Coordinates of C-alpha atoms and ligand atoms in Angstrom, one line a residue:
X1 CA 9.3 7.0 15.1
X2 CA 7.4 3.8 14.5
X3 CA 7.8 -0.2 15.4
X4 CA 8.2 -1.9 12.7
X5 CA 8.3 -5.5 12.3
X6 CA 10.1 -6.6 8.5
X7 CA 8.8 -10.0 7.7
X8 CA 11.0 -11.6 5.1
X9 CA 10.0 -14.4 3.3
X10 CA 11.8 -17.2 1.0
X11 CA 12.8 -15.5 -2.6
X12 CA 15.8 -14.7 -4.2
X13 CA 14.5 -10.6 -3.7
X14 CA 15.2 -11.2 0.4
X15 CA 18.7 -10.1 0.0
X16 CA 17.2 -6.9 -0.3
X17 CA 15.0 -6.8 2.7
X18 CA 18.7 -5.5 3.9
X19 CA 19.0 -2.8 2.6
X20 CA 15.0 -2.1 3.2
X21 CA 15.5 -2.5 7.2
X22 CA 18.3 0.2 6.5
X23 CA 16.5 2.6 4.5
X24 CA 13.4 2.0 7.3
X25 CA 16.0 2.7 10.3
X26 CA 17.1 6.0 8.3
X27 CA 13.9 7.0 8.1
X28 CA 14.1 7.1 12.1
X29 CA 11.4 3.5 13.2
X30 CA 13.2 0.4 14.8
X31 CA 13.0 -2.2 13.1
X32 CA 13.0 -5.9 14.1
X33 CA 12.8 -8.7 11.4
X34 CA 10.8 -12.1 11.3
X35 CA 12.5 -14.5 8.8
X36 CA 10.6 -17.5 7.2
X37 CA 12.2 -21.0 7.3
X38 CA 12.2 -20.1 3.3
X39 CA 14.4 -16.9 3.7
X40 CA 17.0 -18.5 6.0
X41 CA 18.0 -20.6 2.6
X42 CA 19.3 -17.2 1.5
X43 CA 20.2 -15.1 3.9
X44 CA 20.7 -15.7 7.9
X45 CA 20.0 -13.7 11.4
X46 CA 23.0 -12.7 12.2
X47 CA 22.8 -10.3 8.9
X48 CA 19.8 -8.6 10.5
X49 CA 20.7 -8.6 13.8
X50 CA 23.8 -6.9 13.2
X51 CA 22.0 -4.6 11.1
X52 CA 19.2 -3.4 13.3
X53 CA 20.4 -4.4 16.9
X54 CA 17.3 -6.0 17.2
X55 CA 17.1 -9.6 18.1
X56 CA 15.4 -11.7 14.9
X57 CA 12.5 -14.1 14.8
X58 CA 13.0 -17.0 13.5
X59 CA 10.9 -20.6 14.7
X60 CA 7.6 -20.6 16.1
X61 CA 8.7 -22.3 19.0
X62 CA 12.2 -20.4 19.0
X63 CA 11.6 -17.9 21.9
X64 CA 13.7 -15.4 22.0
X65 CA 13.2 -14.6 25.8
X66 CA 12.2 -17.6 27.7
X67 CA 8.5 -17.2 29.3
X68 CA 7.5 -14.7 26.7
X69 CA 5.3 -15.6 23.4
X70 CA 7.1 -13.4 21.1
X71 CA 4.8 -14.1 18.3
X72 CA 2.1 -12.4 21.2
X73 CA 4.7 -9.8 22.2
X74 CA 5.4 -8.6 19.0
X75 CA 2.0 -8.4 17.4
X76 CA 1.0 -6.1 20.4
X77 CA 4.2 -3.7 19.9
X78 CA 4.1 -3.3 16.4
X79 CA 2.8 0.1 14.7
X80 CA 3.2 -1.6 11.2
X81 CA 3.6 -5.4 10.3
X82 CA 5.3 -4.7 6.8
X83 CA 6.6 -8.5 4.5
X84 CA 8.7 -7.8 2.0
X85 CA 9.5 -9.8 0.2
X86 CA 6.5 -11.6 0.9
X87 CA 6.5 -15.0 -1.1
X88 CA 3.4 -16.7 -3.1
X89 CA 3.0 -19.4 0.0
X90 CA 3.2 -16.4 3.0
X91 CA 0.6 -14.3 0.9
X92 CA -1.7 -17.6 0.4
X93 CA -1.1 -18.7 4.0
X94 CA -1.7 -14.8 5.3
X95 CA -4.9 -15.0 3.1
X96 CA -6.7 -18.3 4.8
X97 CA -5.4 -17.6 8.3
X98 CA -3.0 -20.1 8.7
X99 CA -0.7 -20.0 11.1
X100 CA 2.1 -23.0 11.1
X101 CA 5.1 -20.7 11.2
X102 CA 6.5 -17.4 13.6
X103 CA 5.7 -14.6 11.1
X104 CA 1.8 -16.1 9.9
X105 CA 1.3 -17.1 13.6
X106 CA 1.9 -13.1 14.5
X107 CA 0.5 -11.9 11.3
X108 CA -2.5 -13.9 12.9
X109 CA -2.2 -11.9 16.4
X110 CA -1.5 -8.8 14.5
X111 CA -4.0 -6.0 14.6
X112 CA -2.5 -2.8 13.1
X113 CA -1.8 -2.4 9.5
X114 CA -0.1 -4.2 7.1
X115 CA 1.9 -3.6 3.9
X116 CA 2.8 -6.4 1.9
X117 CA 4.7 -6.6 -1.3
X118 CA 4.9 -9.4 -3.1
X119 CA 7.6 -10.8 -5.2
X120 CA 8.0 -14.5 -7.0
X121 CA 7.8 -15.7 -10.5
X122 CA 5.7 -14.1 -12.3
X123 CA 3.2 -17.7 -13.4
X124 CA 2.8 -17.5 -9.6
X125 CA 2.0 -14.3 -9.3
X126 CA -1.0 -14.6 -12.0
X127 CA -2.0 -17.7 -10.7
X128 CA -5.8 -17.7 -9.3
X129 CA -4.9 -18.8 -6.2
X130 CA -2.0 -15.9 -5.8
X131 CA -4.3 -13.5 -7.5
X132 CA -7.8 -14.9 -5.0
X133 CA -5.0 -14.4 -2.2
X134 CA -4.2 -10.8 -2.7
X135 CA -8.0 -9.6 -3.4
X136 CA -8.7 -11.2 0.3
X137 CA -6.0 -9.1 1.8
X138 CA -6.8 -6.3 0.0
X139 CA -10.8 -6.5 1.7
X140 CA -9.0 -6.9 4.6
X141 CA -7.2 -3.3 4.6
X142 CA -3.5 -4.6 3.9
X143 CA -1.7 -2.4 1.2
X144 CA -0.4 -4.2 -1.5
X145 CA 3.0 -2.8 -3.3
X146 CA 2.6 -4.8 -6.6
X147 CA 5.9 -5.9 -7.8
X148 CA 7.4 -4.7 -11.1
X149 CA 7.7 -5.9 -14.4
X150 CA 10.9 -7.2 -15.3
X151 CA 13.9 -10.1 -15.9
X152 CA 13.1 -12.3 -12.9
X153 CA 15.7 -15.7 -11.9
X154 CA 16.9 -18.5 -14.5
X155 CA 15.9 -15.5 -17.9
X156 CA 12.2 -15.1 -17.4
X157 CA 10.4 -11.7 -17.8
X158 CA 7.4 -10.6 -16.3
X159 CA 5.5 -8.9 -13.4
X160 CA 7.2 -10.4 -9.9
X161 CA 10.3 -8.1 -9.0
X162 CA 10.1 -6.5 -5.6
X163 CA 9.0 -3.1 -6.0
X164 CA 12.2 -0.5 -5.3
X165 CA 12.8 -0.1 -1.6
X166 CA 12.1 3.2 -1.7
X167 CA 8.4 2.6 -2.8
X168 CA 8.2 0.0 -0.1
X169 CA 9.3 2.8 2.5
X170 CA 6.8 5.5 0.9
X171 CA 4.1 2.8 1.3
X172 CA 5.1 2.1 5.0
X173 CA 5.6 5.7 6.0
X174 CA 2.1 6.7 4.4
X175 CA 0.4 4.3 6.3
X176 CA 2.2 5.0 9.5
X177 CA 2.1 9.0 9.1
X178 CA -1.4 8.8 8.3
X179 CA -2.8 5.9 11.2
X180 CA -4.8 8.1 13.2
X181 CA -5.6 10.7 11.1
X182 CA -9.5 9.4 10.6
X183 CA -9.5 8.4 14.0
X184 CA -12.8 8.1 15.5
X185 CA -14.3 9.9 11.9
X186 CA -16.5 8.3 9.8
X187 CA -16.5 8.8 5.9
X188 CA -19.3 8.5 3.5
X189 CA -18.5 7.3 -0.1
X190 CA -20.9 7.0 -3.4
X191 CA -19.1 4.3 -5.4
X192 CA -19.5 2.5 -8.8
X193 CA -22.3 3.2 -11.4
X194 CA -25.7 3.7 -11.4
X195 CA -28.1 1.5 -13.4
X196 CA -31.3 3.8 -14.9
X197 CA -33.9 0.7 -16.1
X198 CA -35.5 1.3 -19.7
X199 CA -37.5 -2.0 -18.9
X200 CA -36.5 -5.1 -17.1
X201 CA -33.6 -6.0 -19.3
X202 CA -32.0 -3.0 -20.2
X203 CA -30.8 0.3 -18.6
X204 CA -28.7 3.1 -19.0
X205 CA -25.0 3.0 -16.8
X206 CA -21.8 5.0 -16.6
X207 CA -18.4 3.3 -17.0
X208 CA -17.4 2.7 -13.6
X209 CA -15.7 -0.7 -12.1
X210 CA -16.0 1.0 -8.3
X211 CA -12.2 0.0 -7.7
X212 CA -11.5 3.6 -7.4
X213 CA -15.0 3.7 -4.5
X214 CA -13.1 0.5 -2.8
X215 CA -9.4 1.5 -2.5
X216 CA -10.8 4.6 -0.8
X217 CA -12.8 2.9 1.7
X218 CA -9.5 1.1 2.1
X219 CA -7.4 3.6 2.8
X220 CA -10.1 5.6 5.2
X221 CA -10.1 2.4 7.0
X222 CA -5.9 2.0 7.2
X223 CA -6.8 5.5 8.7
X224 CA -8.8 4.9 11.4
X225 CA -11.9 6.0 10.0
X226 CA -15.4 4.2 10.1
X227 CA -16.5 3.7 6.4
X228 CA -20.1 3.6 4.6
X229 CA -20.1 2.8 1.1
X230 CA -22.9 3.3 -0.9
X231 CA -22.5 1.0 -4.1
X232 CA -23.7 1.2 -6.8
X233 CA -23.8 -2.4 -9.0
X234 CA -20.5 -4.0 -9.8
X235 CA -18.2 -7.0 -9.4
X236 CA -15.9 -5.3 -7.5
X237 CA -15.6 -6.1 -3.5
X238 CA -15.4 -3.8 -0.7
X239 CA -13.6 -4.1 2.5
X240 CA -15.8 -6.4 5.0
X241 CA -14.8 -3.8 7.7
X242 CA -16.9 -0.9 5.8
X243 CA -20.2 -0.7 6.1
X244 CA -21.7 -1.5 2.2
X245 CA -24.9 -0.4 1.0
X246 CA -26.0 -1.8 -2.5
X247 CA -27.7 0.6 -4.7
X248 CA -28.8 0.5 -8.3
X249 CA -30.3 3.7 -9.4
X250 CA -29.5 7.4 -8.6
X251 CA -32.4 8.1 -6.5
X252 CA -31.8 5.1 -4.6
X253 CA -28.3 6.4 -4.3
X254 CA -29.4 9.5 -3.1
X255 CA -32.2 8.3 -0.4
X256 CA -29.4 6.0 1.2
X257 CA -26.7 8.4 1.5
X258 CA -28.9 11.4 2.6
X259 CA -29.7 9.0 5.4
X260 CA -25.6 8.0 6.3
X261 CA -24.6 11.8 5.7
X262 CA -26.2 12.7 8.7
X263 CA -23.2 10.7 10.8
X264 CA -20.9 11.3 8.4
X265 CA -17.6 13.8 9.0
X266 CA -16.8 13.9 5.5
X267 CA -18.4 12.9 2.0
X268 CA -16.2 11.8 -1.2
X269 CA -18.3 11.3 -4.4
X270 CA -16.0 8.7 -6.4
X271 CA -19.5 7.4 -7.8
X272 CA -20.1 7.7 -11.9
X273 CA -23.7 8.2 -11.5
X274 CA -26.0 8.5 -14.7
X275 CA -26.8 12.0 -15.3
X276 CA -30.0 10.7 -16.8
X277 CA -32.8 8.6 -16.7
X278 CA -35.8 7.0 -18.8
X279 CA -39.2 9.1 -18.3
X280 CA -41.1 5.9 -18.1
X281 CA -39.6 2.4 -17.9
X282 CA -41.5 0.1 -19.6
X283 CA -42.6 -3.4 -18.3
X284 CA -41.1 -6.4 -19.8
X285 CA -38.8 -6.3 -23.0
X286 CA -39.2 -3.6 -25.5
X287 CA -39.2 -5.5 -28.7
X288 CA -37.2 -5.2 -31.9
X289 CA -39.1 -2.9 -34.8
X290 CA -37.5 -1.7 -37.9
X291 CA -38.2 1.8 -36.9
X292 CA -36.5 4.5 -35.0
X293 CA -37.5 4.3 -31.1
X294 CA -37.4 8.0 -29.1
X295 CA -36.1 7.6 -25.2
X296 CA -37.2 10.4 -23.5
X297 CA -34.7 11.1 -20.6
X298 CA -35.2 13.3 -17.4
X299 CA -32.1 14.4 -15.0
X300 CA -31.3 12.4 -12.2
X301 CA -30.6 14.8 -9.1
X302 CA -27.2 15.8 -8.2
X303 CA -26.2 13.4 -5.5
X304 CA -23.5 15.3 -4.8
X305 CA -24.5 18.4 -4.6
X306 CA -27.5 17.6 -2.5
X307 CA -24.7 16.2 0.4
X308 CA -22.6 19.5 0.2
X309 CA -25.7 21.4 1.1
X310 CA -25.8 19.6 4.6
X311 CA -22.6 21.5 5.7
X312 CA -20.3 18.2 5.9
X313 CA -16.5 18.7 4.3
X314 CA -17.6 17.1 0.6
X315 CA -15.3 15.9 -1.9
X316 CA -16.1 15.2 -5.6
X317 CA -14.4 13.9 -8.7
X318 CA -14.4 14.8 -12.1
X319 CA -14.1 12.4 -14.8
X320 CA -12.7 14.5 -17.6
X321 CA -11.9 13.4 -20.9
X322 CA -8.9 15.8 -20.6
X323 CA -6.5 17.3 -18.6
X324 CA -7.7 20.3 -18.9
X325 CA -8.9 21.4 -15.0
X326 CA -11.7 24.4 -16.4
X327 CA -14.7 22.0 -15.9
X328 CA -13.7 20.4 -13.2
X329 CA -13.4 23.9 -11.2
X330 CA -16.3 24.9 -12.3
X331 CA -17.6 21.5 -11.0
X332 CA -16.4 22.6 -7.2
X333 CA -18.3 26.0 -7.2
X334 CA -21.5 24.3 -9.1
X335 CA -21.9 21.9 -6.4
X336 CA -20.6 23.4 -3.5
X337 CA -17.7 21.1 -2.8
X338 CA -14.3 21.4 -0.5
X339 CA -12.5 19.9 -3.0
X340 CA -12.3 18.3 -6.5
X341 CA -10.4 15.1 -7.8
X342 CA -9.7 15.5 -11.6
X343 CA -9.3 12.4 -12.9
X344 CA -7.9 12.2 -16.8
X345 CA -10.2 9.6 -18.2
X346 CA -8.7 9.6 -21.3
X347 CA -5.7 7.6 -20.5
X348 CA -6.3 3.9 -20.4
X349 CA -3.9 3.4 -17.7
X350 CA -5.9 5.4 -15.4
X351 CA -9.2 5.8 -14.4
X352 CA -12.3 3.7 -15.4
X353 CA -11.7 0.0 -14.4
X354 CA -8.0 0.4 -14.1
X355 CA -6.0 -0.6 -11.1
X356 CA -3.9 2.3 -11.1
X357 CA -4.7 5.7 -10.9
X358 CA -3.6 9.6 -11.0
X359 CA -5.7 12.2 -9.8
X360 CA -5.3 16.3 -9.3
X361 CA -7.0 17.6 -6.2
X362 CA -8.1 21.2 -6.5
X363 CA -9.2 22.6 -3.4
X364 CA -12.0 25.3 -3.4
X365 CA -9.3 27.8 -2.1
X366 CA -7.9 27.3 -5.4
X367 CA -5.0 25.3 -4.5
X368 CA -4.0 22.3 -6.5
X369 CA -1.7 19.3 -6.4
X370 CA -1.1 16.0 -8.7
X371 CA -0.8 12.7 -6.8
X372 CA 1.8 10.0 -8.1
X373 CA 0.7 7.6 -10.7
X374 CA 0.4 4.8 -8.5
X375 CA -2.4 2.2 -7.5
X376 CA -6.1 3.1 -6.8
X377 CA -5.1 2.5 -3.1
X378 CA -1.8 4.4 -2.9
X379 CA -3.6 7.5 -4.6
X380 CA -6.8 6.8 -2.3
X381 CA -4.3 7.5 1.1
X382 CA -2.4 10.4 -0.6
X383 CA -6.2 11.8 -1.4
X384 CA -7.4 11.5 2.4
X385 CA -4.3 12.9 3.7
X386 CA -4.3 15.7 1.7
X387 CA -8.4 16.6 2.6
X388 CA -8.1 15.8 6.1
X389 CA -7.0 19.1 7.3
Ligands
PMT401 O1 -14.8 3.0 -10.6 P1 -13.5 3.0 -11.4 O2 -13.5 2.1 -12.6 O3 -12.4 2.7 -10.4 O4 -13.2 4.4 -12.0 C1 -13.1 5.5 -11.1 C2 -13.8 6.8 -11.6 C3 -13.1 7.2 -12.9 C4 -15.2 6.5 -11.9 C5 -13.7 7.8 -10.5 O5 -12.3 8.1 -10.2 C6 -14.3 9.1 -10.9 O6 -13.8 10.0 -11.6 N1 -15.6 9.3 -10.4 C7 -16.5 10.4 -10.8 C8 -17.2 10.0 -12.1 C9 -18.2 11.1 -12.6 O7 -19.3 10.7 -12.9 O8 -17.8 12.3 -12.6 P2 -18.7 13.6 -13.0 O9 -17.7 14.6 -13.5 O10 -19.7 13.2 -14.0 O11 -19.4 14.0 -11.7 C10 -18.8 14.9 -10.8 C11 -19.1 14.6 -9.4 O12 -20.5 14.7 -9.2 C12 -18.7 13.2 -8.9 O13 -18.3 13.3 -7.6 C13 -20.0 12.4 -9.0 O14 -20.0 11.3 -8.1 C14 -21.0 13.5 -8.7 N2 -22.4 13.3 -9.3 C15 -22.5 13.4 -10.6 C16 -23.8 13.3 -11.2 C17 -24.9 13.1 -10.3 N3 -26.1 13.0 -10.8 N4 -24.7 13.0 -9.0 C18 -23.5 13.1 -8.5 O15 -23.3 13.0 -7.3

């Protein structure tokens, strides 16, 4: 049994947030509710307080018991700070810090994790600012349940409907089932490409955005766990609470994280590094002729592999053009892994660059199991739970 605390913000979805408290209550937390000034327009107090038993937030100066700070009280009680629905203007104010009402001043005090999920129209929700808003929060560990694509208020379609409750309550009860597991553990990743120079303006790469790297730094940090990443180049940001160490090449890849594995608890190779690279690289440009030019390539070493052999519990992925598991088996006994991460690169909708991903761990017991189809950082907490123990 957890503490929740439901912030509800000002959008037509917060009628919902009802039924949401409900479903969180079932699912055996207490729950007490923050409302905006926004939400009030739409629904009151009274409805949640008679729903939880709880006493509701409402002002900032609207002290529930007098000589308390509630905002302070409840920021220190809380095991999850959960806003649903959490409007364009909470998830922009969240994002810069400010604090001018009761649930952003506690969200300020707050420590613990967060799940947000977002619902307005959908020109707000792909607005920079919305978007710029939701990327901060994201570095900062908060797990976003992206709304759904669908008819929103006065006939518009689009992405900005509340996700179903009962994704809301998966989200919430992930995070709060798996808090401490990575307690006081620290996790190593290898994340993005690798760049192998042919001269100084060209180089070989592997497709590879490192959002898939990221949302599992994310989620090891949701978990308690202290993160190193070692990155290779991309646009993509990390959490500021992980440790990041920017790589271009494989053997650069390899010298850092030989050096973090030796702290490390567990290793997860979510890196697409470049199997191979240029014998020489030549200075300058290579310039244009009309005739055929021979590369000659040379392995890069097995980054992977070369981690498993220092005893830690090591994770890889496979990115297979296929479902079809055989290599990616064959992967775990080749490298002397724990565990495998198929992922079907094939699908567009998954995989390289994507936000959303599906992955099927095999274990090196031969057990296997398919996550949901759900974003990089849902899958990235259903992956760590499933190799913690
Ligand atoms: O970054 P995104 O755009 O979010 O995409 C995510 C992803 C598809 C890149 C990711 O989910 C993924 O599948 N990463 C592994 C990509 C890969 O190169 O797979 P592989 O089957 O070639 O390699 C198998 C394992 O060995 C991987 O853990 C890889 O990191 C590791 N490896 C491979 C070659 C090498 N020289 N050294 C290694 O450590």
């Amino acid at each position: 049994m957890a503490n929740i605390v439901l912030g509800v913000c000002g959008s037509i979805a917060c009628y919902r947030a009802a039924d949401l408290a409900r479903d969180l209550m079932r699912a055996g937390h207490v729950v007490r509710v923050c409302l905006t000034d926004a939400a009030q327009k739409f629904v009151t107090p009274m409805l949640f307080e008679t729903l939880t038993g709880q006493p509701c937030l409402i002002g900032a100066f609207e002290e529930p018991e007098r000589g308390r700070m509630a905002h302070l009280d409840w920021a220190r009680q809380a095991d999850l700070l959960l806003i649903a629905p959490a409007s364009a203007n909470t998830l922009n104010k969240l994002a810069a810090g400010i604090a001018d009402d009761m649930l952003t001043t506690m969200a300020l005090a707050y420590e613990g994790p967060m799940v947000v999920a977002p619902a307005m129209n959908p020109a707000m929700y792909s607005h920079d600012a919305t978007i710029t808003a939701m990327r901060t929060l994201a570095e900062r560990a908060v797990l976003i349940v992206e709304p759904t694509e669908g008819d929103v208020v006065v006939g518009e379609h689009g992405q900005g409907k509340l996700a179903a409750n009962s994704e809301i309550v998966m989200a919430a009860s992930t995070v709060l089932s798996a808090r401490s597991l990575y307690a006081g553990k620290r996790v190593l990743i290898t994340s993005g490409p690798t760049q192998e120079p042919i001269d100084d303006v060209r180089f070989l790469t592997n497709r590879s955005s490192g959002k898939m790297g990221a949302a599992i730094a994310q989620a090891a940090l949701l978990m308690g766990a202290q993160v190193t990443v070692i990155a290779g180049p991309s646009a993509t940001l990390y959490p500021r609470l992980a440790r990041v160490i920017h790589v271009r090449t494989a053997n650069q890849m390899l010298e850092e994280a030989a050096e973090a594995a030796g702290e490390a608890d567990m290793v997860i190779g979510a890196a697409a590094v470049a199997d191979y690279r240029p014998v020489h690289q030549a200075e300058g440009k290579i310039r244009r002729k009309s005739v055929d030019i021979h590369l000659e390539l040379t392995p890069n070493p097995d980054i992977i592999a070369a981690l498993a052999k220092l005893g830690k519990r090591t994770v890889g992925f496979a990115a297979e053009p296929t479902m079809d598991l055989s290599e990616a088996k064959a992967k775990i006994v080749r490298k002397g892994l724990y565990a495998i991460a198929h992922n079907d690169v094939s699908n567009p909708a998954i995989g390289f660059e994507s936000d959303k991903n599906q992955l099927t761990l095999i274990l090196a017991n031969g057990s296997q199991e398919v996550s949901p189809l759900a974003s990089k950082l849902q899958v990235a907490l259903w992956l760590l739970e499933k190799i913690a123990n």
